[in-house]
Every structure is written in C-alpha cells, then in structure tokens.
XYZ file of C-alpha atoms in Angstrom:
342
model
C -79.533 74.100 39.668
C -78.035 70.616 39.888
C -79.969 68.504 42.355
C -78.131 66.945 45.287
C -80.057 63.731 45.881
C -79.925 62.544 49.491
C -83.203 60.605 49.426
C -81.560 57.170 49.493
C -78.395 55.257 48.679
C -80.460 53.444 46.023
C -80.434 56.453 43.656
C -76.868 55.739 42.543
C -76.114 55.217 38.863
C -74.086 52.220 37.629
C -70.434 53.205 37.261
C -68.689 52.935 33.868
C -66.878 49.831 35.164
C -70.189 48.295 36.191
C -71.811 49.035 32.836
C -68.850 47.481 31.028
C -69.032 44.359 33.201
C -72.767 44.059 32.553
C -72.272 44.370 28.801
C -69.572 41.685 28.768
C -71.171 39.287 31.265
C -71.198 35.568 30.592
C -74.833 34.521 30.900
C -77.087 31.472 30.929
C -80.715 30.649 31.653
C -80.856 30.505 35.453
C -84.215 28.661 35.366
C -82.852 25.811 33.241
C -79.380 25.747 34.758
C -77.382 28.112 36.934
C -76.278 31.275 35.201
C -72.456 31.202 35.515
C -72.039 34.827 36.566
C -74.894 34.685 39.078
C -73.332 31.499 40.443
C -70.021 33.309 40.996
C -71.792 36.161 42.753
C -73.802 33.773 44.947
C -70.669 31.869 45.968
C -68.815 35.097 46.723
C -71.610 36.496 48.893
C -72.148 33.186 50.712
C -68.454 33.265 51.615
C -68.651 36.881 52.813
C -71.650 36.039 54.997
C -70.261 32.777 56.369
C -73.218 30.853 54.933
C -73.292 27.572 53.005
C -75.075 29.001 49.981
C -76.804 32.094 48.625
C -79.473 32.953 46.068
C -79.773 36.141 44.006
C -83.220 37.751 44.126
C -84.463 40.910 42.399
C -85.144 42.803 45.638
C -84.616 42.773 49.366
C -88.372 42.563 49.868
C -88.456 39.301 47.923
C -85.450 37.995 49.849
C -87.107 38.722 53.194
C -90.414 37.253 52.039
C -88.776 34.028 50.865
C -87.061 33.729 54.247
C -90.374 34.173 56.074
C -91.999 31.576 53.807
C -89.180 29.176 54.641
C -89.543 29.625 58.390
C -93.268 30.143 59.007
C -96.323 27.953 58.853
C -99.723 29.553 58.518
C -100.704 31.332 61.721
C -97.225 31.305 63.292
C -96.186 34.465 65.075
C -92.887 36.135 64.249
C -91.087 38.777 66.273
C -89.250 41.814 64.923
C -88.015 45.155 66.281
C -90.575 47.945 66.098
C -90.529 49.781 62.747
C -88.543 46.958 61.146
C -88.728 46.890 57.360
C -90.504 43.499 57.390
C -93.265 44.991 59.555
C -94.098 48.297 57.894
C -92.413 48.573 54.515
C -93.136 45.307 52.683
C -96.886 45.694 52.130
C -97.895 43.090 54.688
C -96.467 40.182 52.699
C -95.223 38.550 55.910
C -98.875 38.028 56.823
C -100.426 37.921 53.349
C -98.084 35.523 51.577
C -95.970 33.946 54.315
C -98.993 33.482 56.593
C -97.282 34.860 59.696
C -98.636 36.978 62.514
C -96.198 39.842 63.262
C -95.420 41.228 66.691
C -93.255 44.302 67.188
C -90.704 44.431 69.990
C -90.076 47.841 71.570
C -86.564 49.303 71.478
C -85.605 48.541 75.068
C -81.992 47.831 74.106
C -81.420 51.137 72.284
C -82.580 52.686 68.994
C -83.809 49.863 66.759
C -82.810 47.161 69.228
C -84.863 44.910 71.528
C -83.186 42.987 74.324
C -82.614 39.274 74.729
C -84.984 39.334 77.718
C -87.731 40.730 75.490
C -87.213 37.908 73.007
C -87.444 35.318 75.758
C -90.608 36.864 77.195
C -92.316 37.318 73.819
C -91.477 33.785 72.685
C -93.162 32.387 75.784
C -93.338 28.682 76.450
C -95.112 25.904 74.645
C -98.715 25.602 75.709
C -101.734 23.530 74.638
C -102.317 22.953 70.931
C -104.712 25.910 70.730
C -102.180 28.517 71.905
C -100.445 30.905 69.525
C -97.134 29.505 68.322
C -94.090 31.764 67.985
C -91.434 30.318 65.672
C -89.269 33.117 64.249
C -87.244 36.164 65.248
C -86.440 38.723 62.533
C -83.554 41.084 63.211
C -82.507 44.154 61.206
C -78.921 45.437 61.064
C -78.584 48.308 60.380
C -82.054 49.460 61.418
C -83.267 51.871 58.746
C -86.001 53.771 60.563
C -83.998 54.067 63.764
C -81.479 56.070 61.747
C -79.109 53.409 60.431
C -78.262 52.175 63.912
C -76.002 49.181 64.429
C -76.639 46.094 66.533
C -73.218 45.327 68.068
C -71.832 41.819 67.780
C -72.290 41.102 71.485
C -75.974 42.091 71.376
C -76.489 40.114 68.184
C -75.115 37.018 69.912
C -77.373 37.569 72.928
C -80.482 38.015 70.769
C -79.721 34.914 68.701
C -78.958 32.958 71.862
C -82.301 33.907 73.387
C -84.102 32.955 70.184
C -82.392 29.577 69.952
C -83.105 28.848 73.618
C -86.781 29.474 72.844
C -86.528 27.242 69.737
C -87.050 30.139 67.333
C -85.478 30.336 63.898
C -83.652 33.605 63.173
C -83.748 35.651 59.979
C -81.524 38.706 59.625
C -82.627 41.524 57.343
C -79.149 42.769 56.535
C -80.038 45.081 53.667
C -77.305 47.363 55.014
C -75.319 44.736 56.922
C -72.273 45.934 54.993
C -72.580 49.277 56.778
C -72.975 47.655 60.190
C -69.836 45.593 59.615
C -67.897 48.628 58.386
C -68.948 50.697 61.401
C -67.669 47.991 63.771
C -64.549 47.126 61.805
C -65.717 43.523 61.401
C -66.206 41.155 58.468
C -69.895 40.707 57.558
C -69.795 37.055 58.677
C -69.134 38.215 62.242
C -72.658 39.690 62.314
C -74.470 36.652 60.927
C -73.393 34.193 63.634
C -76.188 31.783 64.510
C -78.783 33.041 62.031
C -80.656 30.618 59.807
C -81.046 33.028 56.901
C -79.783 36.501 56.014
C -80.707 38.943 53.259
C -78.198 41.503 51.976
C -78.749 44.190 49.358
C -76.451 45.254 46.515
C -78.341 48.424 45.547
C -78.207 50.098 48.983
C -74.848 51.781 49.273
C -72.940 49.499 46.912
C -74.336 50.960 43.702
C -75.817 47.984 41.838
C -78.947 48.829 39.801
C -80.893 46.042 41.505
C -80.528 42.801 43.412
C -80.213 41.246 46.844
C -79.027 37.850 48.025
C -80.490 35.432 50.523
C -77.956 33.325 52.396
C -78.566 30.130 54.358
C -77.909 26.401 54.440
C -77.756 24.467 51.170
C -81.171 22.812 51.763
C -82.730 26.171 52.660
C -81.388 27.858 49.538
C -82.523 24.958 47.366
C -86.058 25.489 48.651
C -85.608 29.271 48.369
C -84.913 28.861 44.644
C -88.273 27.088 44.298
C -90.025 29.853 46.248
C -88.355 32.528 44.119
C -89.855 30.902 41.039
C -93.236 30.622 42.763
C -93.190 34.375 43.409
C -92.449 35.153 39.773
C -88.706 35.458 40.247
C -87.615 33.114 37.511
C -84.360 34.621 36.270
C -83.217 34.061 32.706
C -79.911 35.693 31.706
C -79.347 37.016 35.204
C -75.605 37.237 34.720
C -76.082 40.819 33.542
C -77.211 41.710 37.065
C -74.730 39.281 38.578
C -71.862 41.123 36.911
C -73.140 44.404 38.353
C -73.257 42.784 41.792
C -69.672 41.551 41.579
C -68.482 45.069 40.736
C -70.662 46.498 43.523
C -68.851 44.335 46.083
C -65.618 46.092 45.163
C -67.027 49.213 46.866
C -67.174 47.516 50.276
C -63.806 48.938 51.436
C -65.037 52.467 50.660
C -68.250 52.432 52.702
C -66.426 54.238 55.505
C -66.224 57.225 53.130
C -70.020 57.392 53.051
C -70.108 57.227 56.842
C -67.655 60.136 56.964
C -69.846 62.165 54.562
C -72.838 61.528 56.816
C -70.922 62.584 59.917
C -69.852 65.780 58.154
C -73.438 66.482 57.122
C -74.627 66.051 60.709
C -71.845 68.273 62.032
C -72.635 70.977 59.482
C -76.327 70.903 60.344
C -75.544 71.207 64.053
C -73.407 74.250 63.220
C -76.549 75.722 61.615
C -78.470 75.184 64.862
C -80.255 72.052 63.663
C -80.795 69.181 66.099
C -78.925 66.527 64.145
C -77.903 63.307 65.927
C -74.525 61.622 65.617
C -75.038 59.001 62.872
C -73.565 55.526 63.239
C -73.568 54.736 59.512
C -74.836 56.523 56.375
C -78.383 57.393 57.502
C -79.181 60.667 59.230
C -82.661 61.281 60.678
C -83.245 64.912 61.620
C -86.375 65.703 63.680
C -88.151 68.812 62.376
C -91.231 70.798 63.484
C -93.023 70.407 60.131
C -91.735 67.683 57.822
C -93.782 68.829 54.816
C -92.553 72.428 55.100
C -88.954 71.309 55.601
C -89.135 68.966 52.619
C -90.522 71.708 50.359
C -87.874 74.191 51.483
C -85.082 71.720 50.812
C -86.493 70.930 47.366
C -86.529 74.664 46.599
C -82.753 74.846 47.121
C -82.043 71.649 45.180
C -81.528 69.265 48.104
C -83.663 66.145 47.793
C -84.633 64.205 50.929
C -87.462 62.021 52.223
C -89.736 62.347 55.251
C -89.727 59.601 57.889
C -92.530 60.360 60.308
C -91.712 63.711 61.921
C -88.116 63.609 60.695
C -86.251 64.227 57.458
C -83.952 61.452 56.242
C -80.628 62.177 54.564
C -78.549 59.341 53.073
C -75.155 60.215 51.553
C -73.859 57.672 49.056
C -71.127 56.768 46.583
C -72.349 59.146 43.861
C -71.872 62.176 46.114
C -68.463 63.566 47.010
C -67.615 65.392 50.207
C -67.748 68.599 48.162
C -71.405 67.811 47.393
C -72.097 67.584 51.119
C -70.455 70.974 51.636
C -72.544 72.405 48.792
C -75.722 70.929 50.308
C -74.905 72.576 53.635
C -74.321 75.909 51.894
C -77.692 75.632 50.155
C -79.490 74.669 53.370
C -78.248 77.628 55.368
C -81.041 80.014 54.253
C -83.752 77.463 55.091
C -82.152 75.997 58.214
C -84.700 77.723 60.448
C -87.311 75.299 59.090
C -85.190 72.369 60.262
C -84.715 73.610 63.806
C -86.791 71.989 66.532
C -88.802 74.341 68.699
C-alpha cells in the first residue's frame, strides 16, 4: 500500500525543475566570497520580507539561534508564546548557546497568541542593576503547536508596539510566515513590520530540501554571517541549495492549494464524527483519546502522522494532491472510532 505521508510539509521531494536548477547552479565558495546563487536568493528573500539583507542558513533552528545570539547578552530574559518552537523544540539552545533565560507567555490573545498587555507586564520596568533584565520578544507566525494559527497584522503591530515601548528587540520565527501571509491575502513584508530579525524556512511547505533565511538590517546580517561560521555553518558551494530555494519560492502562489487540502481533510474527518477544528493554514491538530493507539491505527492503513501531546497532527503539502486527501479519508474511515473524542 502506498503511504500517504501527512507527518510534515518537510517530507516533500525536490521537483524535477528543482533538481535541474540545482545541477546547473552557478556556485562559489561562500566563506571566501559570496556564492552568486545564494546571493541572489538572499536578495530576493530580503525584498519579500521588507528587510535590508538576508542570510541563508542550513536550518530554521540555526536561524533562530543566530537571532537570539544577536539580541541577547548572557542572563537576559526573552519572552515567547507558550509552546513556541524556540522554547521547546530547539534543544534549549536559546539558554545553552545564546545565554538567554526564556519565559513563556500564555495564549491570552487566542491560540498561539499572547496580548500586547502581557508583553508590557512581562517586560516590566528597569530596576536596580541586580534585577533580571528582559531584552527580547520572540514571536511565531504561524504558530506550529497551536495548529498553524495566524497572528493577524493588527495584533502583530500591537505586540511589536508593546515590545518597542518596553525597549525590547523583536525576533519573528516565521518558519511558515508564507502560510500566514497567504491566509490573510497579504505580502510577507506586511507581517514583518517593526521586527529586528525574522527567520523564514524554504523546506516547510515550499519544497526545498533544506535551508532557511534570516532577515534583518545590514549590520545585523553582517554579524549573523560571523555567527553562522562560529556555529559550524560555513557554506562552500551553497549555490546548489540556493538554486533549490529560488525554485521553491515559485510555489508561493500555490500555498492556498495546501490550505484547501487541509480544510477538506478537516471537513472529511468531521463527517466521520471526528472532532477536527477548522484549520487556518496547512496544519490540522486533532485531539484524540489515545494518541499512541490512533497513530498505530493510522499507520496500519498507510496514513502517516505525528503525535503532538494528546493530538494527532496532519500537514498536507505540495507532494499530495486533493485526490490523496480523499484517499486518506477513505482509508481512515474504518479506524475513525479511534480518533473520536469521548
């Protein structure tokens, strides 16, 4: 039975066009001088994000870590929404390597979203030299573990405004910012207003085999290049990956198709009596009574997913057609009782 892989939008295979572009890429040693293809990709992404400059990095985790290293001094506290990727999914590097002290903000503004008032309260005011210093707010749009939820532009502005009023820098983990922008019908730059740095991913949804970019001011990205090297991210003929990234960006206008697949999946599950929410983007979190049993049952019918706490996560992507979603629903019908909440 052919597997239908809904574990992540990172399981996509490079398209024939992407493989051809990689094979033909103009390359150079990016440590000695800028690789020409990476340079084109960095300029293109900086423009899309409304930032002065951008830097290619092998992974989103490295991009986020470099941003935290730019903004934090040892012992500084940084704020982030509860269950943000920088808090629970990056092996503690924000504390270990960037030297920061994380504090999670509850979702008082909606799934995955704190409020501006929370930022103001958590930032506090400057006290004596021996008080804890808060210097950074990390945002995440879309918020993965809230189910791919979107922070609307108005809320983004309010959060950034509260951070700036409290003299905090702002980093945006925009691994799936493309999806947030698509869901709101906005250009990506509309959702980076006021941030100091932003990380976006090319392998989540867009189909590149690897790579993220960190955007920011020219001085920040110059220092980020040094930090990338410090972390072992010296890139030689990176144009091979740069070419893949340039082709991946061509998929941006089609992300709405993945959102539509996810909405159809949720609708089909609800028709089977499963408590599936209405997804905002391409992530669907379905609460289940027993995640391990549900996961095993889905594997037995050739539908691959991942557990997220007490839920099962489905992520449709570019390598799956709408007919694959219909086939997945057909396969899940006999095991749907294991997905139904009590």
